[in-house]
mmCIF file of C-alpha atoms in Angstrom:
data_model
loop_
_atom_site.group_PDB
_atom_site.id
_atom_site.type_symbol
_atom_site.label_atom_id
_atom_site.label_comp_id
_atom_site.label_asym_id
_atom_site.label_seq_id
_atom_site.Cartn_x
_atom_site.Cartn_y
_atom_site.Cartn_z
ATOM 1 C CA MET Y 1 80.017 -35.581 118.739
ATOM 2 C CA LEU Y 2 77.283 -35.586 116.628
ATOM 3 C CA SER Y 3 79.088 -31.923 115.299
ATOM 4 C CA ASN Y 4 82.137 -33.709 115.544
ATOM 5 C CA ALA Y 5 81.097 -36.944 112.813
ATOM 6 C CA LEU Y 6 79.121 -33.769 110.561
ATOM 7 C CA ILE Y 7 82.892 -32.412 110.317
ATOM 8 C CA TRP Y 8 84.443 -35.951 109.297
ATOM 9 C CA ILE Y 9 82.089 -36.835 106.356
ATOM 10 C CA ILE Y 10 82.559 -32.528 105.157
ATOM 11 C CA SER Y 11 86.022 -33.391 105.189
ATOM 12 C CA LYS Y 12 85.614 -37.108 102.962
ATOM 13 C CA ILE Y 13 83.178 -34.951 101.289
ATOM 14 C CA ILE Y 14 86.157 -32.419 99.795
ATOM 15 C CA ASN Y 15 88.395 -34.429 98.769
ATOM 16 C CA PHE Y 16 86.285 -36.519 97.205
ATOM 17 C CA ILE Y 17 85.857 -33.008 95.741
ATOM 18 C CA THR Y 18 88.950 -32.181 95.424
ATOM 19 C CA SER Y 19 90.510 -35.244 93.967
ATOM 20 C CA GLY Y 20 88.812 -35.454 90.348
ATOM 21 C CA ASP Y 21 88.824 -38.736 88.985
ATOM 22 C CA GLY Y 22 92.527 -39.710 89.664
ATOM 23 C CA ILE Y 23 93.492 -42.276 90.793
ATOM 24 C CA THR Y 24 94.907 -41.131 94.100
ATOM 25 C CA PRO Y 25 94.096 -37.821 95.707
ATOM 26 C CA GLY Y 26 97.112 -36.006 94.374
ATOM 27 C CA ASP Y 27 96.874 -36.631 90.615
ATOM 28 C CA PHE Y 28 94.518 -32.790 90.426
ATOM 29 C CA GLU Y 29 97.874 -31.295 92.404
ATOM 30 C CA ASN Y 30 99.673 -31.092 89.057
ATOM 31 C CA PRO Y 31 99.467 -28.510 86.379
ATOM 32 C CA ARG Y 32 96.851 -29.323 83.570
ATOM 33 C CA GLY Y 33 99.620 -31.159 80.655
ATOM 34 C CA GLN Y 34 100.831 -33.376 83.306
ATOM 35 C CA ARG Y 35 98.302 -35.523 84.989
ATOM 36 C CA PRO Y 36 98.049 -38.611 84.330
ATOM 37 C CA CYS Y 37 96.268 -39.419 80.881
ATOM 38 C CA PHE Y 38 93.531 -41.624 82.707
ATOM 39 C CA GLY Y 39 91.847 -41.636 86.294
ATOM 40 C CA THR Y 40 88.836 -43.347 88.153
ATOM 41 C CA THR Y 41 85.258 -44.623 85.663
ATOM 42 C CA GLN Y 42 82.616 -42.754 86.375
ATOM 43 C CA GLU Y 43 80.560 -45.493 87.767
ATOM 44 C CA GLU Y 44 83.622 -45.677 90.184
ATOM 45 C CA LEU Y 45 83.227 -42.460 91.013
ATOM 46 C CA LEU Y 46 79.392 -42.075 91.560
ATOM 47 C CA ALA Y 47 79.657 -45.684 93.778
ATOM 48 C CA ARG Y 48 82.042 -42.806 95.828
ATOM 49 C CA TRP Y 49 79.553 -40.470 95.731
ATOM 50 C CA LYS Y 50 76.652 -42.394 96.613
ATOM 51 C CA ARG Y 51 78.382 -43.712 99.568
ATOM 52 C CA LEU Y 52 79.321 -40.225 100.919
ATOM 53 C CA ASP Y 53 75.612 -39.443 100.580
ATOM 54 C CA ILE Y 54 74.710 -42.898 102.855
ATOM 55 C CA GLU Y 55 77.076 -41.160 105.576
ATOM 56 C CA LEU Y 56 74.755 -37.824 105.452
ATOM 57 C CA ARG Y 57 71.860 -39.847 105.619
ATOM 58 C CA ALA Y 58 72.450 -41.897 108.189
ATOM 59 C CA TRP Y 59 73.790 -38.342 110.142
ATOM 60 C CA TYR Y 60 70.382 -36.616 109.851
ATOM 61 C CA ASP Y 61 68.600 -39.059 110.705
ATOM 62 C CA THR Y 62 70.326 -40.337 114.127
ATOM 63 C CA VAL Y 63 70.275 -36.379 115.357
ATOM 64 C CA PRO Y 64 68.001 -35.287 118.213
ATOM 65 C CA ARG Y 65 65.380 -33.466 118.772
ATOM 66 C CA SER Y 66 67.132 -30.451 119.751
ATOM 67 C CA PHE Y 67 68.503 -30.144 115.872
ATOM 68 C CA THR Y 68 65.114 -29.404 114.817
ATOM 69 C CA PRO Y 69 64.130 -25.552 114.485
ATOM 70 C CA CYS Y 70 61.484 -24.485 117.162
ATOM 71 C CA ALA Y 71 59.793 -22.446 115.037
ATOM 72 C CA ARG Y 72 59.536 -20.616 111.380
ATOM 73 C CA SER Y 73 58.277 -17.132 110.431
ATOM 74 C CA ARG Y 74 58.063 -16.278 106.594
ATOM 75 C CA LEU Y 75 60.207 -12.682 106.011
ATOM 76 C CA PHE Y 76 59.865 -10.779 102.677
ATOM 77 C CA LEU Y 77 62.956 -10.988 100.631
ATOM 78 C CA SER Y 78 63.522 -7.432 100.091
ATOM 79 C CA ASN Y 79 64.489 -6.656 103.500
ATOM 80 C CA ALA Y 80 65.250 -9.953 105.223
ATOM 81 C CA VAL Y 81 67.140 -9.691 108.110
ATOM 82 C CA PRO Y 82 68.813 -10.995 111.441
ATOM 83 C CA ILE Y 83 65.340 -11.516 114.155
ATOM 84 C CA PRO Y 84 67.218 -10.128 117.229
ATOM 85 C CA ARG Y 85 67.583 -12.839 119.991
ATOM 86 C CA THR Y 86 65.798 -11.218 122.068
ATOM 87 C CA ALA Y 87 62.913 -10.599 119.923
ATOM 88 C CA SER Y 88 60.222 -12.873 119.985
ATOM 89 C CA ALA Y 89 58.919 -12.291 116.459
ATOM 90 C CA PRO Y 90 60.323 -10.409 113.628
ATOM 91 C CA ALA Y 91 59.043 -6.883 113.198
ATOM 92 C CA ALA Y 92 55.104 -6.973 111.475
ATOM 93 C CA ALA Y 93 56.068 -5.234 108.729
ATOM 94 C CA ASN Y 94 58.188 -7.635 107.219
ATOM 95 C CA VAL Y 95 56.556 -10.637 107.873
ATOM 96 C CA ALA Y 96 55.217 -11.900 104.469
ATOM 97 C CA THR Y 97 51.658 -13.452 104.169
ATOM 98 C CA ASN Y 98 49.798 -14.649 101.127
ATOM 99 C CA THR Y 99 52.836 -14.263 98.718
ATOM 100 C CA THR Y 100 55.071 -16.150 96.693
ATOM 101 C CA SER Y 101 57.736 -18.390 97.604
ATOM 102 C CA THR Y 102 60.046 -16.760 95.430
ATOM 103 C CA ASP Y 103 59.529 -13.307 97.150
ATOM 104 C CA THR Y 104 60.297 -14.234 100.588
ATOM 105 C CA ILE Y 105 62.023 -16.895 102.669
ATOM 106 C CA ASP Y 106 61.304 -18.663 106.134
ATOM 107 C CA ALA Y 107 63.445 -17.015 109.081
ATOM 108 C CA ILE Y 108 64.441 -20.950 110.865
ATOM 109 C CA ILE Y 109 64.626 -20.291 115.056
ATOM 110 C CA PHE Y 110 66.729 -22.062 117.131
ATOM 111 C CA THR Y 111 66.316 -23.407 120.812
ATOM 112 C CA VAL Y 112 70.153 -24.040 121.099
ATOM 113 C CA PRO Y 113 72.728 -21.956 118.306
ATOM 114 C CA MET Y 114 75.336 -25.158 118.331
ATOM 115 C CA CYS Y 115 72.527 -26.850 116.967
ATOM 116 C CA ALA Y 116 71.689 -24.011 114.154
ATOM 117 C CA VAL Y 117 75.229 -23.634 112.825
ATOM 118 C CA THR Y 118 75.231 -27.635 112.662
ATOM 119 C CA MET Y 119 72.236 -27.772 110.748
ATOM 120 C CA GLN Y 120 73.763 -25.304 108.450
ATOM 121 C CA THR Y 121 76.281 -26.815 107.816
ATOM 122 C CA TYR Y 122 74.865 -30.242 107.237
ATOM 123 C CA HIS Y 123 72.859 -28.209 104.083
ATOM 124 C CA MET Y 124 75.994 -26.769 103.282
ATOM 125 C CA ALA Y 125 77.523 -30.276 102.972
ATOM 126 C CA ARG Y 126 74.232 -31.191 101.515
ATOM 127 C CA VAL Y 127 74.682 -28.431 98.679
ATOM 128 C CA LEU Y 128 78.414 -29.733 97.853
ATOM 129 C CA LEU Y 129 76.875 -33.113 97.227
ATOM 130 C CA LEU Y 130 74.746 -32.138 94.570
ATOM 131 C CA THR Y 131 76.544 -30.237 92.553
ATOM 132 C CA ASN Y 132 79.182 -32.629 92.349
ATOM 133 C CA MET Y 133 77.315 -36.098 91.672
ATOM 134 C CA PRO Y 134 78.946 -37.428 88.405
ATOM 135 C CA GLN Y 135 76.466 -38.307 85.942
ATOM 136 C CA GLU Y 136 75.711 -42.520 85.727
ATOM 137 C CA SER Y 137 76.681 -42.634 82.281
ATOM 138 C CA THR Y 138 76.535 -40.167 79.063
ATOM 139 C CA ALA Y 139 74.680 -42.744 76.842
ATOM 140 C CA ILE Y 140 71.304 -41.504 77.966
ATOM 141 C CA ARG Y 141 68.545 -39.029 76.953
ATOM 142 C CA SER Y 142 69.379 -35.716 76.507
ATOM 143 C CA THR Y 143 65.905 -35.134 78.373
ATOM 144 C CA ALA Y 144 66.612 -37.118 81.306
ATOM 145 C CA ARG Y 145 70.252 -35.436 81.690
ATOM 146 C CA LEU Y 146 68.440 -31.928 81.805
ATOM 147 C CA ARG Y 147 66.121 -33.459 84.441
ATOM 148 C CA SER Y 148 68.894 -34.227 86.498
ATOM 149 C CA TYR Y 149 70.380 -31.188 86.409
ATOM 150 C CA ARG Y 150 67.376 -29.300 86.929
ATOM 151 C CA ARG Y 151 66.546 -31.699 89.667
ATOM 152 C CA ILE Y 152 69.907 -31.150 91.311
ATOM 153 C CA ALA Y 153 69.717 -27.187 90.892
ATOM 154 C CA GLU Y 154 66.157 -27.047 92.408
ATOM 155 C CA LEU Y 155 67.393 -29.050 95.441
ATOM 156 C CA ALA Y 156 71.007 -26.727 96.164
ATOM 157 C CA VAL Y 157 68.762 -23.776 96.277
ATOM 158 C CA ARG Y 158 66.339 -24.980 98.740
ATOM 159 C CA HIS Y 159 68.999 -25.863 100.675
ATOM 160 C CA ALA Y 160 70.607 -22.712 100.421
ATOM 161 C CA ARG Y 161 68.097 -21.203 101.080
ATOM 162 C CA GLU Y 162 67.746 -23.189 104.273
ATOM 163 C CA ILE Y 163 71.496 -21.441 105.238
ATOM 164 C CA CYS Y 164 69.962 -18.345 105.150
ATOM 165 C CA GLY Y 165 66.592 -18.702 107.231
ATOM 166 C CA ILE Y 166 69.195 -19.832 109.569
ATOM 167 C CA SER Y 167 71.158 -16.974 109.606
ATOM 168 C CA LEU Y 168 68.289 -14.680 109.576
ATOM 169 C CA GLY Y 169 66.892 -16.664 112.979
ATOM 170 C CA GLY Y 170 69.273 -14.868 114.636
ATOM 171 C CA LEU Y 171 72.487 -16.220 115.756
ATOM 172 C CA PRO Y 172 74.895 -14.934 118.967
ATOM 173 C CA ASP Y 173 78.019 -13.459 118.032
ATOM 174 C CA ALA Y 174 80.447 -16.256 119.001
ATOM 175 C CA ILE Y 175 78.708 -18.188 115.762
ATOM 176 C CA LEU Y 176 78.298 -16.461 113.455
ATOM 177 C CA PRO Y 177 82.072 -16.982 112.191
ATOM 178 C CA HIS Y 178 80.786 -20.337 111.693
ATOM 179 C CA THR Y 179 78.046 -19.044 109.224
ATOM 180 C CA VAL Y 180 80.511 -17.711 106.821
ATOM 181 C CA GLN Y 181 81.473 -20.808 104.244
ATOM 182 C CA PRO Y 182 78.232 -22.263 104.479
ATOM 183 C CA LEU Y 183 76.592 -18.116 103.491
ATOM 184 C CA PHE Y 184 79.272 -18.356 100.228
ATOM 185 C CA VAL Y 185 78.603 -21.955 99.514
ATOM 186 C CA ALA Y 186 74.630 -20.784 99.603
ATOM 187 C CA GLY Y 187 75.597 -17.483 97.442
ATOM 188 C CA GLN Y 188 76.867 -19.941 94.979
ATOM 189 C CA CYS Y 189 73.232 -21.101 94.215
ATOM 190 C CA PHE Y 190 71.317 -18.036 93.597
ATOM 191 C CA GLU Y 191 70.424 -16.905 90.296
ATOM 192 C CA GLN Y 192 67.960 -14.017 92.339
ATOM 193 C CA ASP Y 193 69.211 -11.080 92.733
ATOM 194 C CA SER Y 194 67.230 -10.450 95.462
ATOM 195 C CA GLU Y 195 68.768 -14.330 97.246
ATOM 196 C CA ARG Y 196 71.728 -12.500 96.176
ATOM 197 C CA GLN Y 197 71.913 -9.443 97.912
ATOM 198 C CA LEU Y 198 70.420 -11.535 100.932
ATOM 199 C CA VAL Y 199 73.655 -13.588 101.268
ATOM 200 C CA VAL Y 200 75.742 -10.385 101.191
ATOM 201 C CA GLY Y 201 74.011 -9.111 103.376
ATOM 202 C CA LEU Y 202 74.104 -11.036 105.601
ATOM 203 C CA LEU Y 203 78.074 -11.721 105.567
ATOM 204 C CA GLN Y 204 78.109 -7.860 105.934
ATOM 205 C CA GLN Y 205 76.288 -8.334 108.715
ATOM 206 C CA VAL Y 206 78.361 -11.172 110.460
ATOM 207 C CA GLU Y 207 81.909 -8.760 110.261
ATOM 208 C CA CYS Y 208 79.643 -5.842 111.239
ATOM 209 C CA ASP Y 209 78.411 -7.453 114.440
ATOM 210 C CA SER Y 210 81.438 -10.364 115.339
ATOM 211 C CA GLY Y 211 84.307 -8.033 113.496
ATOM 212 C CA TRP Y 212 84.991 -11.809 110.981
ATOM 213 C CA ALA Y 213 86.094 -10.713 108.034
ATOM 214 C CA THR Y 214 83.703 -11.283 105.036
ATOM 215 C CA LYS Y 215 84.759 -9.034 102.126
ATOM 216 C CA TYR Y 216 86.537 -10.936 99.978
ATOM 217 C CA ARG Y 217 83.835 -13.921 100.383
ATOM 218 C CA ILE Y 218 81.286 -10.822 98.986
ATOM 219 C CA GLN Y 219 83.985 -10.150 96.590
ATOM 220 C CA ASP Y 220 84.236 -13.907 95.708
ATOM 221 C CA LEU Y 221 80.487 -14.085 95.226
ATOM 222 C CA GLN Y 222 80.738 -11.208 93.116
ATOM 223 C CA ARG Y 223 83.314 -12.195 90.551
ATOM 224 C CA GLN Y 224 81.089 -15.864 89.638
ATOM 225 C CA TRP Y 225 77.682 -14.102 89.401
ATOM 226 C CA ALA Y 226 79.459 -11.958 87.048
ATOM 227 C CA GLU Y 227 80.770 -14.078 85.215
ATOM 228 C CA THR Y 228 77.354 -16.005 85.261
ATOM 229 C CA ARG Y 229 76.027 -13.515 83.394
ATOM 230 C CA VAL Y 230 78.960 -12.890 81.174
ATOM 231 C CA GLY Y 231 78.343 -16.842 80.311
#
């Protein structure tokens, strides 16, 4: 039931994103020149966003303890790979100590795989909400707006690292296809090459272990990363 409730909330988030500021969801399905020249105010969009944020927070507050990680193990980003489910701990050569957070990432381990992938989906929903938060007003100081953008980017990366950490915790093959979209969304948040390479490696591992195609997602990410470098 909890997983179904989360999917319902994500569906509403996707509807919110795809409808843009159109009065009806179908307004933005038309080509640019044929779209209405009027739409929903920023205040109304922000009110919708806040309602979705409250729903997602309420869902998170109701999850039982089985949705909480049973362990975390800090790994070096440079050679982080998923922990085998038969292993009680990662290889000592890759356990990180006394290093900066930009060099490492936590492998997040759950006792119940379905709980793990559900929490991965939750973090994806958080990223989608954060990166599509409407501005309250354009009539605010530029410094305040820049602080807001930096805070959103920081939180998005934090949730993206949780997504990758859950995949690093070791998941059974049957669960792996459910991780593709969260990993793709996580990859869109990263700017460090080491984090981007981690996402590519995790997606490749999904295809290798489960047979579920991920190459097209890797190509999408690489295309988007190339665009940000050009910009």
